Amino acid sequence: MCFADKTGSNSFIWLMSDNMHHQWLLLAACFWVIFMFMVASKFITLTFKDPDGYGAKQEPLILTAVTKVEEVHVPEEKHWPEEFQPTGKAFSGNLIRQPLVHMERLELLRNVCRDTALRNLSHTAVSKFVLDRIFVCDKHKILFCQTPKVGNTQWKKVLIVLNGIYSAVEEIPENIVHDHEKNGLPRLSSFSDSEIKKRLSLYFKFFIVRDPFERLISAFKDKFVHNPRFEPWYRHEIAPGIIRKYRKNRTETKGLQFEDFVRYLGDPNHRWLDVQFGDHIIHWVTYVELCAPCEITYSVIGHHETLEDDAPYILKAAGIDHLVSYPTIPPGITVYNRTKVERYFSGISKRDIRRLYARFEGDFKLFGYREPDFLLN
């Protein structure tokens, strides 16, 4: 009896111990599950929290955009400055914007050049007339196409310094800049065909444009009104030739008026007078006729309206910014003067303005200038 009681007591104790063992195991398992859940939760939180953390992911997008600068047709000898090369660091907005602006300009140019509807207004032969407009700096492998009335005098000064004739742009006498026998700037036309092709293929090439109609106003004022360099042939030879053919009121004795000038430029048969005027027409013919932008692959096309940004960019892109500076630009001088343009064209008939635009439409489209509002009214 006593033995039976003792045995039963031992069995009860063993059962209780076994139950407690299972409970502890269950409790430990629960804690383990909770612990693993907390670890997993922490991992998930660290991995997916803060959407702003993806800002770092944007950097490759910026670098991709900047490296596209290399797609611009730059000669093999020239390299883009270090600040335009991918470095793994963030770029300032201005350094990013500048290459993209110039890429967009060149892309627009290529697209318009492919537009068959504008082919007659966008294409021209690379003739001696074009090659005469392109100045050469062999020392630094640069070609500059002259487009008068857009600040070309200053760019000639830059090239003169680069060619070693003068040490600074401030030292160059004004009468030397346009004296092509003394300024040390060879024209591309002075080289053999093979040398021309080599330079066109390998050199850094650029030119500057401005609103086409504002440029015509500048040419008219400079050559037929003020004539600061005293070039009498404009008033005494060219102006009378335009007046004889295009002035409506033959009894009027005033000098050349802007209305006469517009009729001459807009006349589809203007070329017979152009031949008589010779190279003097460079001040008002189209950018297409001057620089053949659809035939020659330019590295950069600057705009007069943004010259404060474009001039330093061109110097950097050409790799010469440490050698020369662009002359100081007076405040406001490059800003498009819409009021002046509208005032000059206010007395011109819509027919004559449309004919003028028809001739210069290629320049407007190739370089992203808007059709004047007074043509749309």
mmCIF file of C-alpha atoms in Angstrom:
data_model
loop_
_atom_site.group_PDB
_atom_site.id
_atom_site.type_symbol
_atom_site.label_atom_id
_atom_site.label_comp_id
_atom_site.label_asym_id
_atom_site.label_seq_id
_atom_site.Cartn_x
_atom_site.Cartn_y
_atom_site.Cartn_z
ATOM 1 C CA MET A 1 0.000 0.000 0.000
ATOM 2 C CA CYS A 2 2.724 2.342 1.036
ATOM 3 C CA PHE A 3 4.705 1.193 -1.970
ATOM 4 C CA ALA A 4 1.768 1.952 -4.296
ATOM 5 C CA ASP A 5 1.378 5.432 -2.798
ATOM 6 C CA LYS A 6 5.034 6.152 -3.290
ATOM 7 C CA THR A 7 4.938 5.003 -6.877
ATOM 8 C CA GLY A 8 1.888 7.163 -7.654
ATOM 9 C CA SER A 9 3.540 10.182 -6.083
ATOM 10 C CA ASN A 10 6.649 9.737 -8.217
ATOM 11 C CA SER A 11 4.500 9.403 -11.369
ATOM 12 C CA PHE A 12 2.641 12.623 -10.511
ATOM 13 C CA ILE A 13 5.902 14.502 -9.964
ATOM 14 C CA TRP A 14 7.302 13.192 -13.247
ATOM 15 C CA LEU A 15 4.153 14.247 -15.129
ATOM 16 C CA MET A 16 4.290 17.733 -13.608
ATOM 17 C CA SER A 17 7.973 18.061 -14.481
ATOM 18 C CA ASP A 18 7.310 16.915 -18.044
ATOM 19 C CA ASN A 19 4.463 19.454 -18.454
ATOM 20 C CA MET A 20 6.647 22.280 -17.175
ATOM 21 C CA HIS A 21 9.389 21.225 -19.539
ATOM 22 C CA HIS A 22 6.986 21.431 -22.495
ATOM 23 C CA GLN A 23 5.701 24.820 -21.328
ATOM 24 C CA TRP A 24 9.220 26.182 -21.138
ATOM 25 C CA LEU A 25 9.952 24.860 -24.604
ATOM 26 C CA LEU A 26 6.750 26.441 -25.906
ATOM 27 C CA LEU A 27 7.551 29.720 -24.198
ATOM 28 C CA ALA A 28 11.092 29.683 -25.601
ATOM 29 C CA ALA A 29 9.718 28.974 -29.060
ATOM 30 C CA CYS A 30 7.355 31.933 -28.727
ATOM 31 C CA PHE A 31 10.184 34.213 -27.700
ATOM 32 C CA TRP A 32 12.267 32.938 -30.638
ATOM 33 C CA VAL A 33 9.456 33.684 -33.100
ATOM 34 C CA ILE A 34 8.961 37.157 -31.609
ATOM 35 C CA PHE A 35 12.714 37.809 -31.742
ATOM 36 C CA MET A 36 12.940 36.734 -35.402
ATOM 37 C CA PHE A 37 9.932 38.873 -36.269
ATOM 38 C CA MET A 38 11.578 41.917 -34.661
ATOM 39 C CA VAL A 39 14.803 41.292 -36.557
ATOM 40 C CA ALA A 40 12.937 40.902 -39.846
ATOM 41 C CA SER A 41 10.899 44.016 -39.151
ATOM 42 C CA LYS A 42 14.039 46.023 -38.446
ATOM 43 C CA PHE A 43 15.632 44.776 -41.644
ATOM 44 C CA ILE A 44 12.575 45.728 -43.675
ATOM 45 C CA THR A 45 12.450 49.171 -42.062
ATOM 46 C CA LEU A 46 16.107 49.865 -42.740
ATOM 47 C CA THR A 47 15.786 48.731 -46.321
ATOM 48 C CA PHE A 48 12.647 50.524 -47.452
ATOM 49 C CA LYS A 49 12.222 53.598 -45.279
ATOM 50 C CA ASP A 50 12.737 57.242 -46.416
ATOM 51 C CA PRO A 51 11.895 57.665 -50.108
ATOM 52 C CA ASP A 52 14.333 60.585 -50.195
ATOM 53 C CA GLY A 53 17.073 58.036 -49.889
ATOM 54 C CA TYR A 54 16.598 57.441 -53.602
ATOM 55 C CA GLY A 55 18.120 60.836 -54.243
ATOM 56 C CA ALA A 56 21.421 59.059 -54.564
ATOM 57 C CA LYS A 57 19.901 57.016 -57.350
ATOM 58 C CA GLN A 58 19.465 60.225 -59.358
ATOM 59 C CA GLU A 59 23.171 60.800 -59.697
ATOM 60 C CA PRO A 60 23.678 58.326 -62.569
ATOM 61 C CA LEU A 61 20.898 60.158 -64.438
ATOM 62 C CA ILE A 62 22.815 63.405 -64.105
ATOM 63 C CA LEU A 63 26.031 61.784 -65.211
ATOM 64 C CA THR A 64 24.340 60.155 -68.162
ATOM 65 C CA ALA A 65 23.083 63.546 -69.307
ATOM 66 C CA VAL A 66 26.512 65.122 -68.914
ATOM 67 C CA THR A 67 28.412 62.382 -70.658
ATOM 68 C CA LYS A 68 26.232 62.976 -73.690
ATOM 69 C CA VAL A 69 28.340 66.082 -74.238
ATOM 70 C CA GLU A 70 30.869 63.720 -75.782
ATOM 71 C CA GLU A 71 28.341 62.994 -78.512
ATOM 72 C CA VAL A 72 28.699 66.581 -79.695
ATOM 73 C CA HIS A 73 31.108 66.633 -82.632
ATOM 74 C CA VAL A 74 34.323 67.704 -80.941
ATOM 75 C CA PRO A 75 37.688 67.048 -82.646
ATOM 76 C CA GLU A 76 39.764 64.169 -81.318
ATOM 77 C CA GLU A 77 42.562 66.474 -80.189
ATOM 78 C CA LYS A 78 40.166 68.446 -77.986
ATOM 79 C CA HIS A 79 38.721 67.216 -74.710
ATOM 80 C CA TRP A 80 35.969 68.639 -72.580
ATOM 81 C CA PRO A 81 37.207 70.333 -69.400
ATOM 82 C CA GLU A 82 37.351 68.229 -66.246
ATOM 83 C CA GLU A 83 34.279 69.818 -64.688
ATOM 84 C CA PHE A 84 32.175 68.454 -67.544
ATOM 85 C CA GLN A 85 33.484 64.909 -67.114
ATOM 86 C CA PRO A 86 31.711 62.369 -64.853
ATOM 87 C CA THR A 87 33.409 62.281 -61.450
ATOM 88 C CA GLY A 88 30.795 60.582 -59.260
ATOM 89 C CA LYS A 89 30.023 63.908 -57.583
ATOM 90 C CA ALA A 90 26.984 66.110 -57.907
ATOM 91 C CA PHE A 91 27.272 68.947 -60.422
ATOM 92 C CA SER A 92 25.987 72.464 -59.941
ATOM 93 C CA GLY A 93 22.895 73.360 -61.910
ATOM 94 C CA ASN A 94 24.792 75.764 -64.167
ATOM 95 C CA LEU A 95 27.450 73.216 -65.148
ATOM 96 C CA ILE A 96 24.732 70.730 -66.030
ATOM 97 C CA ARG A 97 22.559 73.248 -67.849
ATOM 98 C CA GLN A 98 25.260 74.671 -70.110
ATOM 99 C CA PRO A 99 26.253 71.426 -71.902
ATOM 100 C CA LEU A 100 22.587 70.449 -72.237
ATOM 101 C CA VAL A 101 21.684 73.823 -73.764
ATOM 102 C CA HIS A 102 24.355 73.448 -76.416
ATOM 103 C CA MET A 103 23.443 69.827 -77.084
ATOM 104 C CA GLU A 104 19.829 70.881 -77.626
ATOM 105 C CA ARG A 105 20.916 73.607 -80.047
ATOM 106 C CA LEU A 106 22.933 71.143 -82.105
ATOM 107 C CA GLU A 107 20.119 68.595 -82.035
ATOM 108 C CA LEU A 108 17.661 71.242 -83.291
ATOM 109 C CA LEU A 109 20.123 72.148 -86.038
ATOM 110 C CA ARG A 110 20.419 68.512 -87.135
ATOM 111 C CA ASN A 111 16.651 68.059 -87.179
ATOM 112 C CA VAL A 112 16.030 71.174 -89.271
ATOM 113 C CA CYS A 113 18.846 70.213 -91.621
ATOM 114 C CA ARG A 114 16.983 66.928 -92.243
ATOM 115 C CA ASP A 115 13.709 68.742 -92.993
ATOM 116 C CA THR A 116 13.341 68.427 -96.757
ATOM 117 C CA ALA A 117 10.729 71.204 -96.836
ATOM 118 C CA LEU A 118 13.406 73.687 -95.709
ATOM 119 C CA ARG A 119 16.284 72.272 -97.708
ATOM 120 C CA ASN A 120 16.607 75.290 -100.011
ATOM 121 C CA LEU A 121 16.825 77.566 -96.950
ATOM 122 C CA SER A 122 19.151 75.448 -94.813
ATOM 123 C CA HIS A 123 21.723 74.002 -97.214
ATOM 124 C CA THR A 124 24.462 75.603 -99.270
ATOM 125 C CA ALA A 125 27.689 74.537 -100.928
ATOM 126 C CA VAL A 126 30.936 74.837 -98.950
ATOM 127 C CA SER A 127 32.236 77.331 -101.492
ATOM 128 C CA LYS A 128 35.156 79.748 -101.373
ATOM 129 C CA PHE A 129 32.698 82.358 -100.088
ATOM 130 C CA VAL A 130 32.069 80.155 -97.014
ATOM 131 C CA LEU A 131 35.740 79.217 -96.552
ATOM 132 C CA ASP A 132 36.648 82.919 -96.658
ATOM 133 C CA ARG A 133 34.437 83.449 -93.589
ATOM 134 C CA ILE A 134 36.266 80.846 -91.478
ATOM 135 C CA PHE A 135 39.357 81.959 -89.557
ATOM 136 C CA VAL A 136 41.991 79.469 -88.462
ATOM 137 C CA CYS A 137 44.019 79.094 -85.277
ATOM 138 C CA ASP A 138 46.338 76.175 -86.004
ATOM 139 C CA LYS A 139 48.182 76.536 -82.717
ATOM 140 C CA HIS A 140 45.090 75.513 -80.753
ATOM 141 C CA LYS A 141 43.172 73.734 -83.541
ATOM 142 C CA ILE A 142 40.218 76.133 -83.710
ATOM 143 C CA LEU A 143 38.007 77.324 -86.582
ATOM 144 C CA PHE A 144 35.774 80.373 -86.154
ATOM 145 C CA CYS A 145 33.134 81.270 -88.745
ATOM 146 C CA GLN A 146 32.545 85.007 -88.947
ATOM 147 C CA THR A 147 28.914 86.153 -88.758
ATOM 148 C CA PRO A 148 29.027 89.965 -88.825
ATOM 149 C CA LYS A 149 26.915 92.075 -86.456
ATOM 150 C CA VAL A 150 26.979 89.565 -83.580
ATOM 151 C CA GLY A 151 30.135 90.611 -81.734
ATOM 152 C CA ASN A 152 32.637 89.046 -84.109
ATOM 153 C CA THR A 153 35.241 91.746 -83.506
ATOM 154 C CA GLN A 154 35.761 90.455 -79.965
ATOM 155 C CA TRP A 155 36.169 86.836 -81.093
ATOM 156 C CA LYS A 156 38.723 87.933 -83.682
ATOM 157 C CA LYS A 157 40.660 89.578 -80.846
ATOM 158 C CA VAL A 158 40.578 86.307 -78.922
ATOM 159 C CA LEU A 159 42.020 84.423 -81.915
ATOM 160 C CA ILE A 160 44.678 87.088 -82.525
ATOM 161 C CA VAL A 161 45.895 86.635 -78.943
ATOM 162 C CA LEU A 162 45.863 82.839 -79.314
ATOM 163 C CA ASN A 163 47.951 83.105 -82.478
ATOM 164 C CA GLY A 164 50.553 85.015 -80.462
ATOM 165 C CA ILE A 165 50.398 88.343 -82.314
ATOM 166 C CA TYR A 166 49.425 90.185 -79.112
ATOM 167 C CA SER A 167 49.510 89.042 -75.501
ATOM 168 C CA ALA A 168 46.103 90.468 -74.454
ATOM 169 C CA VAL A 169 42.924 91.580 -76.223
ATOM 170 C CA GLU A 170 43.230 95.059 -74.684
ATOM 171 C CA GLU A 171 46.505 95.622 -76.548
ATOM 172 C CA ILE A 172 45.041 95.087 -80.034
ATOM 173 C CA PRO A 173 44.402 98.315 -82.009
ATOM 174 C CA GLU A 174 40.927 98.440 -83.535
ATOM 175 C CA ASN A 175 42.289 99.088 -87.026
ATOM 176 C CA ILE A 176 44.317 95.862 -86.857
ATOM 177 C CA VAL A 177 41.384 93.589 -86.043
ATOM 178 C CA HIS A 178 39.782 93.862 -89.484
ATOM 179 C CA ASP A 179 43.005 94.255 -91.453
ATOM 180 C CA HIS A 180 43.477 90.701 -92.638
ATOM 181 C CA GLU A 181 46.978 91.388 -93.897
ATOM 182 C CA LYS A 182 48.142 92.430 -90.419
ATOM 183 C CA ASN A 183 45.989 90.584 -87.879
ATOM 184 C CA GLY A 184 47.639 87.203 -88.422
ATOM 185 C CA LEU A 185 44.356 85.333 -88.917
ATOM 186 C CA PRO A 186 44.545 83.008 -91.929
ATOM 187 C CA ARG A 187 41.309 82.105 -93.694
ATOM 188 C CA LEU A 188 40.455 78.478 -94.294
ATOM 189 C CA SER A 189 40.283 79.195 -98.029
ATOM 190 C CA SER A 190 44.051 79.825 -98.043
ATOM 191 C CA PHE A 191 44.820 76.108 -97.515
ATOM 192 C CA SER A 192 44.863 73.219 -99.973
ATOM 193 C CA ASP A 193 41.801 71.003 -100.347
ATOM 194 C CA SER A 194 43.353 68.228 -98.273
ATOM 195 C CA GLU A 195 44.384 70.667 -95.515
ATOM 196 C CA ILE A 196 40.888 72.182 -95.507
ATOM 197 C CA LYS A 197 39.274 68.764 -95.094
ATOM 198 C CA LYS A 198 41.672 67.832 -92.296
ATOM 199 C CA ARG A 199 40.916 71.006 -90.350
ATOM 200 C CA LEU A 200 37.172 70.716 -90.876
ATOM 201 C CA SER A 201 37.332 67.153 -89.599
ATOM 202 C CA LEU A 202 39.587 67.600 -86.569
ATOM 203 C CA TYR A 203 39.402 71.179 -85.312
ATOM 204 C CA PHE A 204 37.047 72.710 -82.774
ATOM 205 C CA LYS A 205 34.531 74.760 -84.796
ATOM 206 C CA PHE A 206 32.096 77.432 -83.657
ATOM 207 C CA PHE A 207 30.160 80.538 -84.647
ATOM 208 C CA ILE A 208 27.696 82.969 -83.049
ATOM 209 C CA VAL A 209 24.133 83.882 -84.062
ATOM 210 C CA ARG A 210 21.499 86.377 -82.936
ATOM 211 C CA ASP A 211 17.880 87.107 -83.803
ATOM 212 C CA PRO A 212 17.989 87.424 -87.639
ATOM 213 C CA PHE A 213 15.831 90.557 -87.888
ATOM 214 C CA GLU A 214 17.678 92.362 -85.097
ATOM 215 C CA ARG A 215 20.934 91.537 -86.863
ATOM 216 C CA LEU A 216 19.620 93.167 -90.069
ATOM 217 C CA ILE A 217 18.730 96.315 -88.134
ATOM 218 C CA SER A 218 22.249 96.372 -86.690
ATOM 219 C CA ALA A 219 23.759 95.983 -90.164
ATOM 220 C CA PHE A 220 21.591 98.776 -91.580
ATOM 221 C CA LYS A 221 22.510 101.198 -88.768
ATOM 222 C CA ASP A 222 26.212 100.334 -88.845
ATOM 223 C CA LYS A 223 26.728 100.578 -92.587
ATOM 224 C CA PHE A 224 24.148 103.089 -93.827
ATOM 225 C CA VAL A 225 23.423 105.363 -90.851
ATOM 226 C CA HIS A 226 26.409 105.683 -88.507
ATOM 227 C CA ASN A 227 29.212 104.090 -90.534
ATOM 228 C CA PRO A 228 31.731 104.434 -87.679
ATOM 229 C CA ARG A 229 34.657 102.934 -89.597
ATOM 230 C CA PHE A 230 34.157 105.371 -92.476
ATOM 231 C CA GLU A 231 33.465 102.926 -95.280
ATOM 232 C CA PRO A 232 32.121 105.328 -97.931
ATOM 233 C CA TRP A 233 31.237 102.647 -100.470
ATOM 234 C CA TYR A 234 28.163 101.640 -98.455
ATOM 235 C CA ARG A 235 26.583 105.080 -98.744
ATOM 236 C CA HIS A 236 27.956 106.114 -102.113
ATOM 237 C CA GLU A 237 27.797 102.873 -104.098
ATOM 238 C CA ILE A 238 25.603 100.258 -102.434
ATOM 239 C CA ALA A 239 22.856 102.554 -101.097
ATOM 240 C CA PRO A 240 22.221 104.273 -104.462
ATOM 241 C CA GLY A 241 22.011 100.866 -106.179
ATOM 242 C CA ILE A 242 19.322 99.702 -103.727
ATOM 243 C CA ILE A 243 17.407 102.996 -103.955
ATOM 244 C CA ARG A 244 17.297 102.958 -107.758
ATOM 245 C CA LYS A 245 15.699 99.525 -107.836
ATOM 246 C CA TYR A 246 13.535 99.380 -104.721
ATOM 247 C CA ARG A 247 12.382 102.873 -103.738
ATOM 248 C CA LYS A 248 8.698 103.384 -104.513
ATOM 249 C CA ASN A 249 8.765 107.191 -104.442
ATOM 250 C CA ARG A 250 11.522 108.087 -106.864
ATOM 251 C CA THR A 251 11.175 111.814 -106.114
ATOM 252 C CA GLU A 252 12.258 111.256 -102.503
ATOM 253 C CA THR A 253 15.847 112.368 -102.050
ATOM 254 C CA LYS A 254 16.607 110.981 -98.570
ATOM 255 C CA GLY A 255 19.374 108.458 -98.115
ATOM 256 C CA LEU A 256 18.736 104.729 -97.910
ATOM 257 C CA GLN A 257 15.732 103.943 -95.711
ATOM 258 C CA PHE A 258 15.161 100.703 -93.814
ATOM 259 C CA GLU A 259 12.094 100.072 -96.012
ATOM 260 C CA ASP A 260 14.321 100.122 -99.124
ATOM 261 C CA PHE A 261 16.765 97.772 -97.437
ATOM 262 C CA VAL A 262 13.989 95.295 -96.537
ATOM 263 C CA ARG A 263 12.626 95.268 -100.103
ATOM 264 C CA TYR A 264 16.080 94.531 -101.450
ATOM 265 C CA LEU A 265 16.726 91.663 -99.016
ATOM 266 C CA GLY A 266 13.268 90.127 -99.506
ATOM 267 C CA ASP A 267 13.400 90.204 -103.297
ATOM 268 C CA PRO A 268 13.782 86.637 -104.655
ATOM 269 C CA ASN A 269 15.947 88.188 -107.394
ATOM 270 C CA HIS A 270 18.307 89.974 -105.009
ATOM 271 C CA ARG A 271 21.345 88.036 -106.220
ATOM 272 C CA TRP A 272 22.029 90.164 -109.254
ATOM 273 C CA LEU A 273 22.687 93.108 -106.911
ATOM 274 C CA ASP A 274 24.628 90.870 -104.493
ATOM 275 C CA VAL A 275 27.096 90.094 -107.265
ATOM 276 C CA GLN A 276 27.664 93.807 -107.832
ATOM 277 C CA PHE A 277 28.167 94.460 -104.119
ATOM 278 C CA GLY A 278 30.740 91.669 -103.711
ATOM 279 C CA ASP A 279 31.855 90.575 -100.242
ATOM 280 C CA HIS A 280 30.209 93.591 -98.609
ATOM 281 C CA ILE A 281 27.008 91.545 -98.470
ATOM 282 C CA ILE A 282 28.452 89.449 -95.608
ATOM 283 C CA HIS A 283 26.865 91.907 -93.185
ATOM 284 C CA TRP A 284 23.328 90.912 -94.146
ATOM 285 C CA VAL A 285 23.294 87.529 -95.899
ATOM 286 C CA THR A 286 21.953 84.523 -93.976
ATOM 287 C CA TYR A 287 23.946 82.444 -91.491
ATOM 288 C CA VAL A 288 23.404 79.526 -93.858
ATOM 289 C CA GLU A 289 25.172 81.366 -96.684
ATOM 290 C CA LEU A 290 27.992 82.444 -94.371
ATOM 291 C CA CYS A 291 28.814 79.260 -92.446
ATOM 292 C CA ALA A 292 27.063 76.289 -94.136
ATOM 293 C CA PRO A 293 25.872 74.829 -90.783
ATOM 294 C CA CYS A 294 24.181 71.818 -92.392
ATOM 295 C CA GLU A 295 27.315 70.877 -94.315
ATOM 296 C CA ILE A 296 29.966 71.615 -91.662
ATOM 297 C CA THR A 297 29.665 69.860 -88.297
ATOM 298 C CA TYR A 298 30.159 72.630 -85.754
ATOM 299 C CA SER A 299 31.164 71.882 -82.166
ATOM 300 C CA VAL A 300 29.299 74.802 -80.572
ATOM 301 C CA ILE A 301 26.868 77.468 -81.759
ATOM 302 C CA GLY A 302 26.754 80.439 -79.420
ATOM 303 C CA HIS A 303 23.870 82.898 -79.151
ATOM 304 C CA HIS A 304 24.450 86.627 -78.850
ATOM 305 C CA GLU A 305 21.500 86.874 -76.457
ATOM 306 C CA THR A 306 23.221 84.524 -73.959
ATOM 307 C CA LEU A 307 26.797 85.525 -74.671
ATOM 308 C CA GLU A 308 27.580 86.118 -70.995
ATOM 309 C CA ASP A 309 27.187 82.342 -70.499
ATOM 310 C CA ASP A 310 28.178 81.157 -73.963
ATOM 311 C CA ALA A 311 31.536 82.941 -74.237
ATOM 312 C CA PRO A 312 33.078 81.288 -71.117
ATOM 313 C CA TYR A 313 31.573 77.960 -72.177
ATOM 314 C CA ILE A 314 33.142 78.171 -75.646
ATOM 315 C CA LEU A 315 36.544 79.022 -74.176
ATOM 316 C CA LYS A 316 36.308 76.025 -71.821
ATOM 317 C CA ALA A 317 35.049 73.678 -74.509
ATOM 318 C CA ALA A 318 37.917 74.687 -76.786
ATOM 319 C CA GLY A 319 40.398 74.204 -73.945
ATOM 320 C CA ILE A 320 41.692 77.784 -74.045
ATOM 321 C CA ASP A 321 40.006 79.395 -71.038
ATOM 322 C CA HIS A 322 43.331 79.426 -69.149
ATOM 323 C CA LEU A 323 45.023 81.286 -72.008
ATOM 324 C CA VAL A 324 42.640 84.105 -72.885
ATOM 325 C CA SER A 325 39.466 85.795 -71.646
ATOM 326 C CA TYR A 326 36.564 87.139 -73.657
ATOM 327 C CA PRO A 327 36.442 90.944 -73.430
ATOM 328 C CA THR A 328 34.089 92.438 -70.846
ATOM 329 C CA ILE A 329 30.488 92.583 -72.093
ATOM 330 C CA PRO A 330 28.716 95.881 -71.274
ATOM 331 C CA PRO A 331 25.507 95.275 -69.266
ATOM 332 C CA GLY A 332 22.385 94.799 -71.383
ATOM 333 C CA ILE A 333 24.134 95.010 -74.741
ATOM 334 C CA THR A 334 23.295 91.439 -75.742
ATOM 335 C CA VAL A 335 19.634 91.500 -74.664
ATOM 336 C CA TYR A 336 17.092 91.125 -77.468
ATOM 337 C CA ASN A 337 15.425 94.512 -77.977
ATOM 338 C CA ARG A 338 11.893 93.654 -79.048
ATOM 339 C CA THR A 339 10.742 97.282 -78.883
ATOM 340 C CA LYS A 340 13.471 98.384 -81.298
ATOM 341 C CA VAL A 341 12.675 95.582 -83.746
ATOM 342 C CA GLU A 342 8.957 96.377 -83.722
ATOM 343 C CA ARG A 343 9.663 100.097 -84.181
ATOM 344 C CA TYR A 344 11.854 99.513 -87.235
ATOM 345 C CA PHE A 345 9.315 97.182 -88.844
ATOM 346 C CA SER A 346 6.244 99.238 -87.939
ATOM 347 C CA GLY A 347 6.383 101.195 -91.191
ATOM 348 C CA ILE A 348 7.031 98.191 -93.422
ATOM 349 C CA SER A 349 4.203 96.494 -95.310
ATOM 350 C CA LYS A 350 3.207 92.976 -94.276
ATOM 351 C CA ARG A 351 3.946 91.810 -97.794
ATOM 352 C CA ASP A 352 7.545 93.028 -97.624
ATOM 353 C CA ILE A 353 8.043 91.591 -94.125
ATOM 354 C CA ARG A 354 6.716 88.202 -95.211
ATOM 355 C CA ARG A 355 9.044 88.159 -98.188
ATOM 356 C CA LEU A 356 11.956 89.026 -95.913
ATOM 357 C CA TYR A 357 10.988 86.278 -93.464
ATOM 358 C CA ALA A 358 10.685 83.801 -96.336
ATOM 359 C CA ARG A 359 14.360 84.403 -97.133
ATOM 360 C CA PHE A 360 15.555 84.197 -93.506
ATOM 361 C CA GLU A 361 13.200 81.446 -92.350
ATOM 362 C CA GLY A 362 16.046 78.937 -92.426
ATOM 363 C CA ASP A 363 18.005 81.035 -89.911
ATOM 364 C CA PHE A 364 14.967 81.375 -87.638
ATOM 365 C CA LYS A 365 14.276 77.632 -87.668
ATOM 366 C CA LEU A 366 17.851 76.320 -87.526
ATOM 367 C CA PHE A 367 18.752 78.336 -84.449
ATOM 368 C CA GLY A 368 15.471 78.328 -82.545
ATOM 369 C CA TYR A 369 14.310 81.919 -83.030
ATOM 370 C CA ARG A 370 10.589 82.639 -82.913
ATOM 371 C CA GLU A 371 8.724 84.049 -85.860
ATOM 372 C CA PRO A 372 8.104 87.737 -85.035
ATOM 373 C CA ASP A 373 4.733 88.484 -83.427
ATOM 374 C CA PHE A 374 4.043 91.314 -85.884
ATOM 375 C CA LEU A 375 3.982 88.716 -88.655
ATOM 376 C CA LEU A 376 1.247 86.764 -86.878
ATOM 377 C CA ASN A 377 -1.128 89.694 -86.253
#
